[in-house]
Amino acid sequence: QVQLVESGGGLVQNGGSLRLSCAASGRTFSSAFMAWFRQAPGKEREFVAAISWSGARTDYADSVKGRFTISRDNAKNTVYLQMSSLKPEDTAVYYCAAGFTMSPIQGHWGYWGQGTQVTVSS
C-alpha cells in the first residue's frame, strides 16, 4: 500500500551537485516524517537527513551538513535531497524512508524505497 521510489542518482564528478527525488504513493505522507539514508560499499547504512511533514524541522548528519538540503513538496508527494560539493566518500546507494520519528536509526523507519545509486568520481 505504501511505495517510495527514488530517482535522480548518477555519476557526478568531485565537487559537483545532484538532486535526488523520492516519489511517494499510498499513505506514505501520513507517516509525517521522511528521511534519506545511504549505504556505501562495505559499509553500514547511515542516516543522511530527515524532514517533518511541514518541512519546518530538518536534521542532517554531520558529514553532509552544509552541503546537502532535504526538502519536500507535499502537493507532489515528493521528497528531495539536494546534494552539492559532492565528494567521493558520498558514493553510495541512497534510500528514501518514511516513519513517525526523526531518528538516525534505520530500524525506526518503517517504509523504504529501492534506492538510487550516486557515484562521485575523483
Coordinates of N, CA and C in Angstrom, one line a residue:
Q1 N 0.8 -1.2 0.0 CA 0.0 0.0 0.0 C 0.8 1.3 0.0
V2 N 2.1 1.2 0.5 CA 3.0 2.3 0.6 C 4.2 2.0 -0.3
Q3 N 4.5 3.0 -1.1 CA 5.6 2.8 -2.0 C 6.5 4.1 -2.1
L4 N 7.8 3.9 -2.0 CA 8.7 5.1 -2.2 C 9.6 4.7 -3.3
V5 N 9.8 5.6 -4.2 CA 10.6 5.4 -5.4 C 11.6 6.5 -5.6
E6 N 12.9 6.2 -5.4 CA 13.9 7.2 -5.6 C 14.3 7.3 -7.0
S7 N 14.8 8.5 -7.4 CA 15.3 8.7 -8.7 C 16.3 9.9 -8.6
G8 N 17.1 10.1 -9.7 CA 18.0 11.2 -9.8 C 19.4 10.9 -9.5
G9 N 19.7 9.6 -9.2 CA 21.1 9.3 -9.0 C 21.9 9.2 -10.3
G10 N 23.2 9.1 -10.2 CA 24.0 9.0 -11.4 C 25.5 9.2 -11.0
L11 N 26.2 9.4 -12.1 CA 27.7 9.6 -11.9 C 28.0 11.1 -12.0
V12 N 28.6 11.6 -11.0 CA 29.0 13.0 -10.8 C 30.4 13.2 -10.5
Q13 N 31.1 14.2 -11.0 CA 32.5 14.5 -10.7 C 32.6 15.1 -9.3
N14 N 33.8 14.9 -8.7 CA 34.1 15.5 -7.4 C 33.8 17.0 -7.4
G15 N 33.0 17.5 -6.4 CA 32.6 18.9 -6.3 C 31.3 19.2 -7.0
G16 N 30.8 18.3 -7.7 CA 29.5 18.5 -8.4 C 28.3 18.5 -7.6
S17 N 27.1 18.6 -8.2 CA 25.9 18.6 -7.5 C 24.9 17.6 -8.1
L18 N 23.9 17.2 -7.4 CA 22.9 16.3 -7.8 C 21.7 16.5 -7.0
R19 N 20.5 16.3 -7.5 CA 19.3 16.3 -6.7 C 18.5 15.0 -6.9
L20 N 18.3 14.4 -5.7 CA 17.6 13.1 -5.7 C 16.1 13.4 -5.4
S21 N 15.2 12.6 -5.9 CA 13.8 12.7 -5.7 C 13.3 11.4 -5.1
C22 N 12.3 11.5 -4.3 CA 11.6 10.3 -3.7 C 10.1 10.5 -3.9
A23 N 9.5 9.8 -4.8 CA 8.1 9.9 -5.1 C 7.3 8.9 -4.2
A24 N 6.3 9.4 -3.5 CA 5.6 8.6 -2.6 C 4.2 8.3 -3.1
S25 N 3.7 7.1 -2.8 CA 2.3 6.7 -3.1 C 1.7 6.0 -1.9
G26 N 0.4 5.8 -2.0 CA -0.3 5.3 -0.9 C -0.4 6.3 0.3
R27 N -0.2 5.8 1.5 CA -0.4 6.7 2.7 C 0.9 7.1 3.3
T28 N 1.9 7.1 2.4 CA 3.3 7.4 2.9 C 3.4 8.7 3.7
F29 N 2.8 9.8 3.2 CA 2.9 11.1 3.8 C 2.1 11.2 5.1
S30 N 1.2 10.2 5.4 CA 0.6 10.2 6.7 C 1.6 9.9 7.8
S31 N 2.7 9.3 7.4 CA 3.8 9.0 8.3 C 4.4 10.2 8.9
A32 N 4.3 11.4 8.2 CA 4.7 12.7 8.7 C 6.2 12.9 8.4
F33 N 7.1 12.0 8.8 CA 8.5 12.2 8.7 C 9.1 11.5 7.5
M34 N 10.0 12.1 6.8 CA 10.7 11.4 5.7 C 12.2 11.6 5.9
A35 N 12.9 10.7 5.4 CA 14.4 10.7 5.6 C 15.1 10.2 4.4
W36 N 16.4 10.5 4.3 CA 17.3 9.8 3.4 C 18.4 9.1 4.2
F37 N 18.7 7.9 3.8 CA 19.8 7.1 4.3 C 20.7 6.8 3.1
R38 N 21.9 6.3 3.4 CA 22.8 5.9 2.3 C 23.6 4.7 2.8
Q39 N 24.0 3.9 1.8 CA 24.9 2.8 2.1 C 26.0 2.6 1.1
A40 N 27.2 2.8 1.5 CA 28.3 2.7 0.6 C 28.8 1.3 0.6
P41 N 29.6 0.9 -0.4 CA 30.1 -0.4 -0.5 C 30.9 -0.8 0.8
G42 N 30.6 -1.9 1.4 CA 31.3 -2.4 2.5 C 31.0 -1.7 3.8
K43 N 30.0 -0.8 3.8 CA 29.7 0.0 5.0 C 28.2 -0.2 5.4
E44 N 27.9 0.1 6.6 CA 26.6 0.1 7.1 C 25.7 1.2 6.6
R45 N 24.5 1.0 6.5 CA 23.6 2.0 6.1 C 23.6 3.2 7.1
E46 N 23.7 4.4 6.7 CA 23.8 5.5 7.6 C 22.8 6.6 7.3
F47 N 22.4 7.3 8.3 CA 21.5 8.4 8.3 C 22.1 9.6 7.5
V48 N 21.3 10.2 6.7 CA 21.8 11.4 5.9 C 21.0 12.6 6.4
A49 N 19.7 12.6 6.3 CA 18.8 13.7 6.6 C 17.4 13.3 6.8
A50 N 16.6 14.1 7.5 CA 15.2 13.9 7.8 C 14.5 15.2 7.8
I51 N 13.2 15.1 7.6 CA 12.3 16.3 7.5 C 10.9 16.0 8.0
S52 N 10.3 17.0 8.7 CA 9.0 16.8 9.2 C 8.0 17.0 8.1
W53 N 6.7 16.8 8.4 CA 5.7 16.9 7.3 C 5.6 18.3 6.7
S54 N 5.7 19.3 7.6 CA 5.6 20.7 7.1 C 6.9 21.2 6.6
G55 N 8.0 20.5 6.8 CA 9.3 20.9 6.4 C 9.9 21.9 7.4
A56 N 9.2 22.2 8.5 CA 9.8 23.2 9.4 C 11.0 22.6 10.2
R57 N 11.0 21.3 10.4 CA 12.1 20.7 11.1 C 12.9 19.8 10.2
T58 N 14.2 20.0 10.2 CA 15.1 19.2 9.4 C 16.3 18.8 10.3
D59 N 16.9 17.7 9.9 CA 18.0 17.2 10.6 C 19.0 16.6 9.6
Y60 N 20.3 16.7 9.9 CA 21.3 16.3 9.0 C 22.4 15.6 9.7
A61 N 23.0 14.6 9.1 CA 24.3 14.0 9.6 C 25.4 15.0 9.5
D62 N 26.3 15.0 10.4 CA 27.4 15.9 10.4 C 28.2 15.9 9.1
S63 N 28.3 14.7 8.5 CA 29.1 14.5 7.3 C 28.5 15.3 6.1
V64 N 27.2 15.6 6.1 CA 26.6 16.3 5.0 C 26.1 17.7 5.3
K65 N 26.1 18.0 6.6 CA 25.6 19.3 7.0 C 26.3 20.5 6.2
G66 N 25.6 21.4 5.7 CA 26.1 22.5 4.9 C 26.3 22.2 3.4
R67 N 26.2 20.9 3.1 CA 26.3 20.5 1.7 C 25.0 20.0 1.1
F68 N 24.3 19.3 1.9 CA 23.0 18.6 1.5 C 21.8 19.4 2.0
T69 N 20.7 19.4 1.3 CA 19.5 20.1 1.7 C 18.3 19.1 1.5
I70 N 17.6 18.8 2.5 CA 16.4 18.0 2.3 C 15.2 18.9 2.3
S71 N 14.2 18.6 1.4 CA 13.0 19.4 1.3 C 11.9 18.5 0.8
R72 N 10.7 19.0 0.9 CA 9.5 18.2 0.4 C 8.5 19.1 -0.2
D73 N 7.7 18.5 -1.1 CA 6.6 19.1 -1.8 C 5.4 18.2 -1.6
N74 N 4.6 18.4 -0.6 CA 3.5 17.5 -0.3 C 2.5 17.5 -1.4
A75 N 2.3 18.6 -2.1 CA 1.4 18.6 -3.2 C 1.8 17.6 -4.3
K76 N 3.1 17.4 -4.4 CA 3.6 16.5 -5.4 C 4.0 15.1 -4.8
N77 N 3.7 15.0 -3.5 CA 4.1 13.7 -2.8 C 5.5 13.3 -3.1
T78 N 6.4 14.3 -3.0 CA 7.8 14.1 -3.3 C 8.7 14.7 -2.3
V79 N 9.8 14.0 -1.9 CA 10.8 14.5 -1.0 C 12.1 14.6 -1.9
Y80 N 12.9 15.6 -1.6 CA 14.1 15.8 -2.4 C 15.3 15.8 -1.5
L81 N 16.5 15.5 -2.1 CA 17.7 15.7 -1.4 C 18.7 16.4 -2.4
Q82 N 18.9 17.7 -2.2 CA 19.8 18.5 -3.0 C 21.2 18.3 -2.4
M83 N 22.1 17.8 -3.3 CA 23.5 17.5 -2.8 C 24.4 18.4 -3.6
S84 N 25.3 19.1 -2.9 CA 26.3 19.9 -3.5 C 27.6 19.6 -2.9
S85 N 28.7 20.1 -3.6 CA 30.1 19.9 -3.1 C 30.3 18.4 -2.9
L86 N 29.8 17.6 -3.8 CA 29.9 16.1 -3.6 C 31.4 15.6 -3.6
K87 N 31.6 14.7 -2.7 CA 32.9 14.1 -2.5 C 32.8 12.6 -2.9
P88 N 34.0 12.0 -3.2 CA 34.0 10.5 -3.5 C 33.4 9.7 -2.3
E89 N 33.6 10.2 -1.1 CA 33.0 9.5 0.1 C 31.5 9.5 0.1
D90 N 30.9 10.4 -0.7 CA 29.4 10.4 -0.8 C 28.9 9.3 -1.7
T91 N 29.7 8.6 -2.3 CA 29.3 7.5 -3.2 C 28.6 6.4 -2.4
A92 N 27.4 6.1 -2.8 CA 26.6 5.2 -2.0 C 25.2 5.0 -2.8
V93 N 24.5 4.0 -2.3 CA 23.1 3.8 -2.7 C 22.3 4.7 -1.7
Y94 N 21.5 5.6 -2.2 CA 20.7 6.5 -1.4 C 19.3 5.9 -1.3
Y95 N 18.8 5.8 -0.1 CA 17.4 5.3 0.2 C 16.5 6.3 0.8
C96 N 15.3 6.4 0.3 CA 14.3 7.2 0.9 C 13.5 6.4 2.0
A97 N 13.2 7.0 3.1 CA 12.4 6.3 4.2 C 11.3 7.2 4.7
A98 N 10.3 6.5 5.3 CA 9.2 7.2 5.9 C 8.9 6.6 7.3
G99 N 8.5 7.4 8.2 CA 8.2 7.0 9.5 C 7.6 8.0 10.4
F100 N 7.6 7.8 11.7 CA 6.9 8.7 12.7 C 7.8 9.4 13.6
T101 N 9.1 9.1 13.5 CA 10.1 9.7 14.3 C 11.3 10.1 13.5
M102 N 11.8 11.3 13.8 CA 13.1 11.7 13.1 C 14.2 11.1 13.9
S103 N 14.8 10.1 13.4 CA 15.8 9.3 14.1 C 16.9 8.9 13.1
P104 N 18.2 8.9 13.6 CA 19.2 8.4 12.7 C 19.3 6.8 12.7
I105 N 18.5 6.2 13.4 CA 18.5 4.7 13.5 C 17.5 4.1 12.4
Q106 N 18.1 3.4 11.5 CA 17.3 2.9 10.4 C 16.1 2.1 10.8
G107 N 16.2 1.3 11.9 CA 15.1 0.5 12.4 C 13.9 1.3 12.9
H108 N 14.0 2.6 13.1 CA 12.9 3.4 13.5 C 12.1 3.9 12.3
W109 N 12.5 3.6 11.1 CA 11.8 4.0 9.9 C 11.1 2.8 9.3
G110 N 9.8 2.9 9.0 CA 9.0 1.7 8.6 C 8.9 1.4 7.2
Y111 N 9.2 2.4 6.3 CA 9.0 2.3 4.9 C 10.2 2.7 4.2
W112 N 10.6 2.0 3.1 CA 11.8 2.3 2.4 C 11.6 2.1 0.9
G113 N 12.4 3.0 0.2 CA 12.4 2.8 -1.3 C 13.5 1.8 -1.7
Q114 N 13.6 1.7 -3.0 CA 14.5 0.7 -3.5 C 16.0 1.2 -3.6
G115 N 16.2 2.5 -3.5 CA 17.5 3.1 -3.6 C 17.9 3.5 -5.0
T116 N 18.7 4.5 -5.0 CA 19.3 5.0 -6.2 C 20.8 5.3 -6.1
Q117 N 21.5 4.9 -7.0 CA 23.0 4.9 -6.9 C 23.5 6.3 -7.2
V118 N 24.4 6.8 -6.3 CA 25.1 8.0 -6.6 C 26.6 7.7 -6.5
T119 N 27.3 8.0 -7.6 CA 28.7 7.7 -7.7 C 29.4 9.1 -8.0
V120 N 30.4 9.4 -7.1 CA 31.2 10.6 -7.3 C 32.6 10.2 -7.6
S121 N 33.0 10.6 -8.8 CA 34.3 10.3 -9.3 C 35.4 11.3 -8.8
S122 N 36.6 10.8 -8.8 CA 37.7 11.7 -8.4 C 38.1 12.7 -9.4

